[in-house]
Amino acid sequence: MNHEPSGEPLLTVEGLRKVYRTGPKEVVALRDVSFSVHPGELVAVRGRSGSGKTTLLNQVGGLDRPDAGRVVVAGNVVTDLPESELLRLRRDVIGFVFQSFGLIPVLSAAENVGVPMRLTRTPVAEREERIGVLLAMVGLEKHVNQRPYELSGGQQQRVAVARALANRPRLLIADEPTGQLDSGTGRQIMQLLRAVVRSEGVTALVATHDPALLTLADRVLELHDGALVPPRSPAEAIPST
Ligand code: ADP
Ligand code: MG
């Protein structure tokens, strides 16, 4: 898994700070978080529950705004963009995979994968072809017409990965994509992410607190109480217990 960083980073995060205020209470969810990710890297974000993983991914993906700091994705200064431009960014530049899959229940696997391409008005023939390629890539060519409730959790997450890749995003953001799956299925999903990062030339930022999955990452970032712990290699990041 050698990856030689070269050229411009695909993602740059500088001095990110996020404070949640609920009434008189303040929670500092991110403290001066800075890092960069190079094109083609699969970077895992680890840290226990409440350490700020989701908050970080949401600021990077333009789903929320930080109190301070800057996020740049493929030359787009996410933290400066108006809402209309954020919509475009989330449609064209960033693909999201969530813990709970987030598929539309009334749509088939193929239709779910087609949704982002409808939003970009991709011509029907091209859309159909891309759906076929993507569902084959995630190993679901025999399940294209099934609805989410007719699929296993692992299969639903495969559909979600295919959907996230539909518009050929530069950055794939996955927030605990294996959190609702058993460990074997979870590992298969991580292996799938590992494979698509290579084959699609996409860059990925994946939050997980599952130590077994961290070995598949090129690099592991660790959050503790909203702050990044100084980097270690993936091998060292695996607890010996
Ligand atoms: P993780 O994804 O690592 O479990 P989160 O980013 O969800 O961590 O949460 C980081 C901290 O911010 C936690 O203390 C959490 O309680 C707090 N937090 C997250 N979202 C909100 C919110 N919408 N309002 C208030 N506090 C929040
Ligand atoms: Mg979370």
mmCIF file of C-alpha atoms and ligand atoms in Angstrom:
data_model
loop_
_atom_site.group_PDB
_atom_site.id
_atom_site.type_symbol
_atom_site.label_atom_id
_atom_site.label_comp_id
_atom_site.label_asym_id
_atom_site.label_seq_id
_atom_site.Cartn_x
_atom_site.Cartn_y
_atom_site.Cartn_z
ATOM 1 C CA MET A 1 0.000 0.000 0.000
ATOM 2 C CA ASN A 2 2.784 2.393 -0.818
ATOM 3 C CA HIS A 3 1.496 5.729 -1.767
ATOM 4 C CA GLU A 4 3.923 8.446 -2.647
ATOM 5 C CA PRO A 5 2.317 11.838 -2.088
ATOM 6 C CA SER A 6 3.055 14.075 -5.031
ATOM 7 C CA GLY A 7 1.807 17.399 -6.322
ATOM 8 C CA GLU A 8 -1.093 19.338 -4.884
ATOM 9 C CA PRO A 9 -3.205 17.851 -2.092
ATOM 10 C CA LEU A 10 -6.765 16.955 -3.077
ATOM 11 C CA LEU A 11 -7.970 17.982 0.377
ATOM 12 C CA THR A 12 -6.510 20.591 2.694
ATOM 13 C CA VAL A 13 -7.863 21.272 6.188
ATOM 14 C CA GLU A 14 -6.372 24.217 8.079
ATOM 15 C CA GLY A 15 -7.021 25.251 11.660
ATOM 16 C CA LEU A 16 -10.527 23.858 11.783
ATOM 17 C CA ARG A 17 -12.501 24.684 14.917
ATOM 18 C CA LYS A 18 -16.110 23.845 15.673
ATOM 19 C CA VAL A 19 -18.012 24.691 18.811
ATOM 20 C CA TYR A 20 -21.537 23.444 19.507
ATOM 21 C CA ARG A 21 -23.599 25.683 21.751
ATOM 22 C CA THR A 22 -26.700 24.269 23.348
ATOM 23 C CA GLY A 23 -28.033 26.782 25.833
ATOM 24 C CA PRO A 24 -25.308 27.787 28.284
ATOM 25 C CA LYS A 25 -23.267 24.653 27.439
ATOM 26 C CA GLU A 26 -20.385 24.721 24.971
ATOM 27 C CA VAL A 27 -18.813 21.666 23.397
ATOM 28 C CA VAL A 28 -15.593 22.182 21.455
ATOM 29 C CA ALA A 29 -15.964 19.407 18.862
ATOM 30 C CA LEU A 30 -12.889 20.311 16.740
ATOM 31 C CA ARG A 31 -9.755 22.056 18.011
ATOM 32 C CA ASP A 32 -7.333 23.471 15.470
ATOM 33 C CA VAL A 33 -7.463 20.453 13.151
ATOM 34 C CA SER A 34 -5.060 20.630 10.189
ATOM 35 C CA PHE A 35 -4.037 17.959 7.675
ATOM 36 C CA SER A 36 -3.946 17.308 3.960
ATOM 37 C CA VAL A 37 -4.776 14.322 1.775
ATOM 38 C CA HIS A 38 -3.177 13.628 -1.579
ATOM 39 C CA PRO A 39 -4.996 12.361 -4.668
ATOM 40 C CA GLY A 40 -5.637 8.620 -4.553
ATOM 41 C CA GLU A 41 -5.109 8.251 -0.814
ATOM 42 C CA LEU A 42 -7.538 6.377 1.437
ATOM 43 C CA VAL A 43 -7.291 8.043 4.828
ATOM 44 C CA ALA A 44 -9.079 6.654 7.869
ATOM 45 C CA VAL A 45 -10.202 8.857 10.754
ATOM 46 C CA ARG A 46 -10.303 6.982 14.022
ATOM 47 C CA GLY A 47 -11.247 7.996 17.522
ATOM 48 C CA ARG A 48 -13.759 6.928 20.096
ATOM 49 C CA SER A 49 -17.405 7.943 20.013
ATOM 50 C CA GLY A 50 -17.692 11.697 20.596
ATOM 51 C CA SER A 51 -14.110 12.450 19.495
ATOM 52 C CA GLY A 52 -15.325 14.625 16.584
ATOM 53 C CA LYS A 53 -15.179 12.302 13.546
ATOM 54 C CA THR A 54 -18.649 13.129 12.212
ATOM 55 C CA THR A 55 -18.147 16.826 12.919
ATOM 56 C CA LEU A 56 -14.897 16.770 10.913
ATOM 57 C CA LEU A 57 -16.431 14.923 7.960
ATOM 58 C CA ASN A 58 -19.426 17.279 7.943
ATOM 59 C CA GLN A 59 -17.200 20.369 7.770
ATOM 60 C CA VAL A 60 -15.052 18.800 5.033
ATOM 61 C CA GLY A 61 -18.122 17.869 2.983
ATOM 62 C CA GLY A 62 -19.782 21.257 3.327
ATOM 63 C CA LEU A 63 -22.721 19.851 5.308
ATOM 64 C CA ASP A 64 -21.967 22.243 8.159
ATOM 65 C CA ARG A 65 -19.829 25.329 8.753
ATOM 66 C CA PRO A 66 -16.905 25.615 11.174
ATOM 67 C CA ASP A 67 -16.309 28.474 13.618
ATOM 68 C CA ALA A 68 -12.793 28.934 12.263
ATOM 69 C CA GLY A 69 -10.477 27.411 9.704
ATOM 70 C CA ARG A 70 -10.489 26.486 6.065
ATOM 71 C CA VAL A 71 -11.319 23.434 3.965
ATOM 72 C CA VAL A 72 -10.198 23.161 0.329
ATOM 73 C CA VAL A 73 -11.403 20.243 -1.816
ATOM 74 C CA ALA A 74 -10.075 19.969 -5.374
ATOM 75 C CA GLY A 75 -9.424 23.700 -5.478
ATOM 76 C CA ASN A 76 -12.831 24.622 -4.029
ATOM 77 C CA VAL A 77 -12.660 26.609 -0.791
ATOM 78 C CA VAL A 78 -15.579 24.757 0.815
ATOM 79 C CA THR A 79 -15.633 26.994 3.884
ATOM 80 C CA ASP A 80 -16.157 30.128 1.721
ATOM 81 C CA LEU A 81 -18.805 28.793 -0.659
ATOM 82 C CA PRO A 82 -22.387 30.058 -0.594
ATOM 83 C CA GLU A 83 -25.116 27.439 -0.102
ATOM 84 C CA SER A 84 -25.891 27.230 -3.842
ATOM 85 C CA GLU A 85 -22.280 26.404 -4.618
ATOM 86 C CA LEU A 86 -22.185 23.869 -1.793
ATOM 87 C CA LEU A 87 -25.070 22.045 -3.441
ATOM 88 C CA ARG A 88 -23.067 21.851 -6.663
ATOM 89 C CA LEU A 89 -19.992 20.668 -4.763
ATOM 90 C CA ARG A 90 -21.913 17.900 -2.979
ATOM 91 C CA ARG A 91 -23.460 16.839 -6.278
ATOM 92 C CA ASP A 92 -20.383 16.933 -8.505
ATOM 93 C CA VAL A 93 -17.196 16.846 -6.449
ATOM 94 C CA ILE A 94 -17.933 14.916 -3.244
ATOM 95 C CA GLY A 95 -19.618 11.533 -2.775
ATOM 96 C CA PHE A 96 -21.067 10.567 0.607
ATOM 97 C CA VAL A 97 -21.563 7.179 2.238
ATOM 98 C CA PHE A 98 -23.360 7.055 5.579
ATOM 99 C CA GLN A 99 -23.581 4.487 8.357
ATOM 100 C CA SER A 100 -27.324 4.048 7.783
ATOM 101 C CA PHE A 101 -26.973 3.668 3.970
ATOM 102 C CA GLY A 102 -29.459 6.464 3.226
ATOM 103 C CA LEU A 103 -31.101 4.779 0.249
ATOM 104 C CA ILE A 104 -34.538 5.815 -0.983
ATOM 105 C CA PRO A 105 -36.844 2.926 0.022
ATOM 106 C CA VAL A 106 -39.278 3.119 -2.918
ATOM 107 C CA LEU A 107 -36.514 3.045 -5.524
ATOM 108 C CA SER A 108 -34.695 -0.039 -6.845
ATOM 109 C CA ALA A 109 -30.940 -0.447 -6.487
ATOM 110 C CA ALA A 110 -30.474 0.819 -10.055
ATOM 111 C CA GLU A 111 -32.780 3.804 -9.499
ATOM 112 C CA ASN A 112 -30.981 4.740 -6.281
ATOM 113 C CA VAL A 113 -27.645 4.742 -8.110
ATOM 114 C CA GLY A 114 -29.241 6.861 -10.841
ATOM 115 C CA VAL A 115 -30.441 9.643 -8.523
ATOM 116 C CA PRO A 116 -27.229 11.775 -8.562
ATOM 117 C CA MET A 117 -27.099 11.504 -12.361
ATOM 118 C CA ARG A 118 -30.706 12.693 -12.625
ATOM 119 C CA LEU A 119 -29.686 15.745 -10.606
ATOM 120 C CA THR A 120 -26.912 16.494 -13.120
ATOM 121 C CA ARG A 121 -29.252 15.726 -16.052
ATOM 122 C CA THR A 122 -26.981 13.021 -17.391
ATOM 123 C CA PRO A 123 -28.478 11.691 -20.648
ATOM 124 C CA VAL A 124 -30.538 8.506 -20.128
ATOM 125 C CA ALA A 125 -28.314 6.203 -22.187
ATOM 126 C CA GLU A 126 -25.178 7.336 -20.406
ATOM 127 C CA ARG A 127 -26.926 7.076 -17.050
ATOM 128 C CA GLU A 128 -28.108 3.533 -17.715
ATOM 129 C CA GLU A 129 -24.644 2.487 -18.809
ATOM 130 C CA ARG A 130 -22.975 3.997 -15.753
ATOM 131 C CA ILE A 131 -25.546 2.340 -13.439
ATOM 132 C CA GLY A 132 -24.692 -1.027 -14.997
ATOM 133 C CA VAL A 133 -20.952 -0.476 -14.635
ATOM 134 C CA LEU A 134 -21.258 0.683 -11.023
ATOM 135 C CA LEU A 135 -23.578 -2.090 -9.860
ATOM 136 C CA ALA A 136 -21.281 -4.658 -11.491
ATOM 137 C CA MET A 137 -18.299 -3.026 -9.782
ATOM 138 C CA VAL A 138 -19.912 -3.486 -6.363
ATOM 139 C CA GLY A 139 -20.997 -7.039 -7.214
ATOM 140 C CA LEU A 140 -24.737 -6.419 -7.452
ATOM 141 C CA GLU A 141 -25.421 -7.004 -11.137
ATOM 142 C CA LYS A 142 -27.992 -9.673 -10.181
ATOM 143 C CA HIS A 143 -29.868 -7.342 -7.822
ATOM 144 C CA VAL A 144 -30.448 -4.212 -9.895
ATOM 145 C CA ASN A 145 -34.237 -4.292 -9.582
ATOM 146 C CA GLN A 146 -34.447 -5.023 -5.857
ATOM 147 C CA ARG A 147 -35.550 -2.387 -3.388
ATOM 148 C CA PRO A 148 -33.417 -1.648 -0.313
ATOM 149 C CA TYR A 149 -35.643 -3.754 1.997
ATOM 150 C CA GLU A 150 -35.076 -6.717 -0.314
ATOM 151 C CA LEU A 151 -31.306 -6.426 0.148
ATOM 152 C CA SER A 152 -29.018 -7.311 3.078
ATOM 153 C CA GLY A 153 -27.262 -4.533 4.999
ATOM 154 C CA GLY A 154 -24.005 -5.236 3.195
ATOM 155 C CA GLN A 155 -25.769 -5.144 -0.176
ATOM 156 C CA GLN A 156 -27.493 -1.861 0.714
ATOM 157 C CA GLN A 157 -24.141 -0.324 1.583
ATOM 158 C CA ARG A 158 -22.781 -1.557 -1.776
ATOM 159 C CA VAL A 159 -25.608 0.288 -3.509
ATOM 160 C CA ALA A 160 -24.754 3.388 -1.454
ATOM 161 C CA VAL A 161 -21.095 3.155 -2.529
ATOM 162 C CA ALA A 162 -22.155 2.832 -6.174
ATOM 163 C CA ARG A 163 -24.455 5.838 -5.787
ATOM 164 C CA ALA A 164 -21.703 7.900 -4.156
ATOM 165 C CA LEU A 165 -19.477 7.234 -7.181
ATOM 166 C CA ALA A 166 -22.144 7.953 -9.798
ATOM 167 C CA ASN A 167 -21.005 11.456 -10.725
ATOM 168 C CA ARG A 168 -17.309 10.565 -10.560
ATOM 169 C CA PRO A 169 -16.547 12.567 -7.407
ATOM 170 C CA ARG A 170 -12.996 13.594 -6.574
ATOM 171 C CA LEU A 171 -13.496 12.943 -2.845
ATOM 172 C CA LEU A 172 -15.431 10.124 -1.211
ATOM 173 C CA ILE A 173 -16.481 10.773 2.391
ATOM 174 C CA ALA A 174 -17.700 7.804 4.423
ATOM 175 C CA ASP A 175 -18.873 8.166 8.030
ATOM 176 C CA GLU A 176 -18.602 4.798 9.797
ATOM 177 C CA PRO A 177 -19.757 2.959 6.670
ATOM 178 C CA THR A 178 -19.455 -0.385 8.459
ATOM 179 C CA GLY A 179 -21.043 0.708 11.734
ATOM 180 C CA GLN A 180 -24.297 -1.171 11.136
ATOM 181 C CA LEU A 181 -22.711 -4.288 9.658
ATOM 182 C CA ASP A 182 -21.263 -7.440 11.208
ATOM 183 C CA SER A 183 -17.470 -7.523 11.207
ATOM 184 C CA GLY A 184 -17.101 -9.824 8.198
ATOM 185 C CA THR A 185 -19.486 -7.778 6.065
ATOM 186 C CA GLY A 186 -17.854 -4.594 7.345
ATOM 187 C CA ARG A 187 -14.482 -5.806 6.209
ATOM 188 C CA GLN A 188 -15.889 -6.577 2.748
ATOM 189 C CA ILE A 189 -17.225 -3.026 2.498
ATOM 190 C CA MET A 190 -13.830 -1.610 3.496
ATOM 191 C CA GLN A 191 -12.184 -3.852 0.894
ATOM 192 C CA LEU A 192 -14.670 -2.553 -1.649
ATOM 193 C CA LEU A 193 -13.800 1.043 -0.722
ATOM 194 C CA ARG A 194 -10.115 0.157 -0.979
ATOM 195 C CA ALA A 195 -10.722 -1.299 -4.466
ATOM 196 C CA VAL A 196 -12.812 1.611 -5.795
ATOM 197 C CA VAL A 197 -10.294 4.166 -4.564
ATOM 198 C CA ARG A 198 -7.810 2.410 -6.843
ATOM 199 C CA SER A 199 -10.052 1.707 -9.820
ATOM 200 C CA GLU A 200 -11.943 5.001 -9.876
ATOM 201 C CA GLY A 201 -8.942 7.140 -8.957
ATOM 202 C CA VAL A 202 -10.972 8.714 -6.166
ATOM 203 C CA THR A 203 -9.597 9.972 -2.839
ATOM 204 C CA ALA A 204 -11.328 8.832 0.351
ATOM 205 C CA LEU A 205 -11.768 10.011 3.924
ATOM 206 C CA VAL A 206 -13.370 7.295 6.046
ATOM 207 C CA ALA A 207 -14.332 7.559 9.709
ATOM 208 C CA THR A 208 -14.247 4.296 11.617
ATOM 209 C CA HIS A 209 -13.541 3.193 15.159
ATOM 210 C CA ASP A 210 -13.027 -0.401 14.096
ATOM 211 C CA PRO A 211 -9.295 -1.218 14.535
ATOM 212 C CA ALA A 212 -9.525 -4.210 12.198
ATOM 213 C CA LEU A 213 -10.430 -1.927 9.300
ATOM 214 C CA LEU A 214 -7.605 0.533 9.763
ATOM 215 C CA THR A 215 -5.047 -1.798 8.169
ATOM 216 C CA LEU A 216 -6.659 -1.161 4.774
ATOM 217 C CA ALA A 217 -6.040 2.595 4.953
ATOM 218 C CA ASP A 218 -2.967 4.305 3.514
ATOM 219 C CA ARG A 219 -2.872 6.518 6.570
ATOM 220 C CA VAL A 220 -4.758 6.892 9.833
ATOM 221 C CA LEU A 221 -5.668 10.180 11.482
ATOM 222 C CA GLU A 222 -6.628 9.938 15.117
ATOM 223 C CA LEU A 223 -8.953 12.355 16.865
ATOM 224 C CA HIS A 224 -8.957 12.697 20.612
ATOM 225 C CA ASP A 225 -11.406 15.129 22.161
ATOM 226 C CA GLY A 226 -11.608 17.106 18.915
ATOM 227 C CA ALA A 227 -7.849 17.382 18.386
ATOM 228 C CA LEU A 228 -5.626 15.398 16.045
ATOM 229 C CA VAL A 229 -3.183 13.089 17.770
ATOM 230 C CA PRO A 230 0.302 13.306 16.155
ATOM 231 C CA PRO A 231 0.450 10.849 13.232
ATOM 232 C CA ARG A 232 1.525 7.226 13.514
ATOM 233 C CA SER A 233 1.793 4.585 10.814
ATOM 234 C CA PRO A 234 -1.305 2.353 10.361
ATOM 235 C CA ALA A 235 0.539 -0.661 11.798
ATOM 236 C CA GLU A 236 1.393 1.184 15.012
ATOM 237 C CA ALA A 237 -2.150 2.504 15.285
ATOM 238 C CA ILE A 238 -3.566 -0.985 15.893
ATOM 239 C CA PRO A 239 -3.880 -1.653 19.619
ATOM 240 C CA SER A 240 -2.181 -4.893 20.701
ATOM 241 C CA THR A 241 -5.221 -6.052 22.721
HETATM 242 P P1 ADP B 1 -17.997 11.135 16.684
HETATM 243 O O1 ADP B 1 -18.520 11.128 15.284
HETATM 244 O O2 ADP B 1 -16.507 10.905 16.757
HETATM 245 O O3 ADP B 1 -18.734 10.187 17.566
HETATM 246 P P2 ADP B 1 -19.177 13.781 16.866
HETATM 247 O O4 ADP B 1 -18.505 14.610 15.838
HETATM 248 O O5 ADP B 1 -20.530 13.265 16.541
HETATM 249 O O6 ADP B 1 -18.194 12.589 17.312
HETATM 250 O O7 ADP B 1 -19.288 14.623 18.205
HETATM 251 C C1 ADP B 1 -18.227 15.370 18.753
HETATM 252 C C2 ADP B 1 -18.720 16.122 19.984
HETATM 253 O O8 ADP B 1 -19.639 17.126 19.591
HETATM 254 C C3 ADP B 1 -19.444 15.256 20.985
HETATM 255 O O9 ADP B 1 -19.153 15.750 22.271
HETATM 256 C C4 ADP B 1 -20.904 15.487 20.658
HETATM 257 O O10 ADP B 1 -21.710 15.293 21.783
HETATM 258 C C5 ADP B 1 -20.913 16.918 20.206
HETATM 259 N N1 ADP B 1 -21.948 17.194 19.189
HETATM 260 C C6 ADP B 1 -22.036 16.633 17.959
HETATM 261 N N2 ADP B 1 -23.069 17.145 17.270
HETATM 262 C C7 ADP B 1 -23.656 18.053 18.093
HETATM 263 C C8 ADP B 1 -24.784 18.942 17.965
HETATM 264 N N3 ADP B 1 -25.492 18.983 16.817
HETATM 265 N N4 ADP B 1 -25.086 19.741 19.000
HETATM 266 C C9 ADP B 1 -24.356 19.716 20.135
HETATM 267 N N5 ADP B 1 -23.283 18.916 20.319
HETATM 268 C C10 ADP B 1 -22.941 18.094 19.319
HETATM 269 MG MG MG B 2 -19.889 9.923 14.354
#
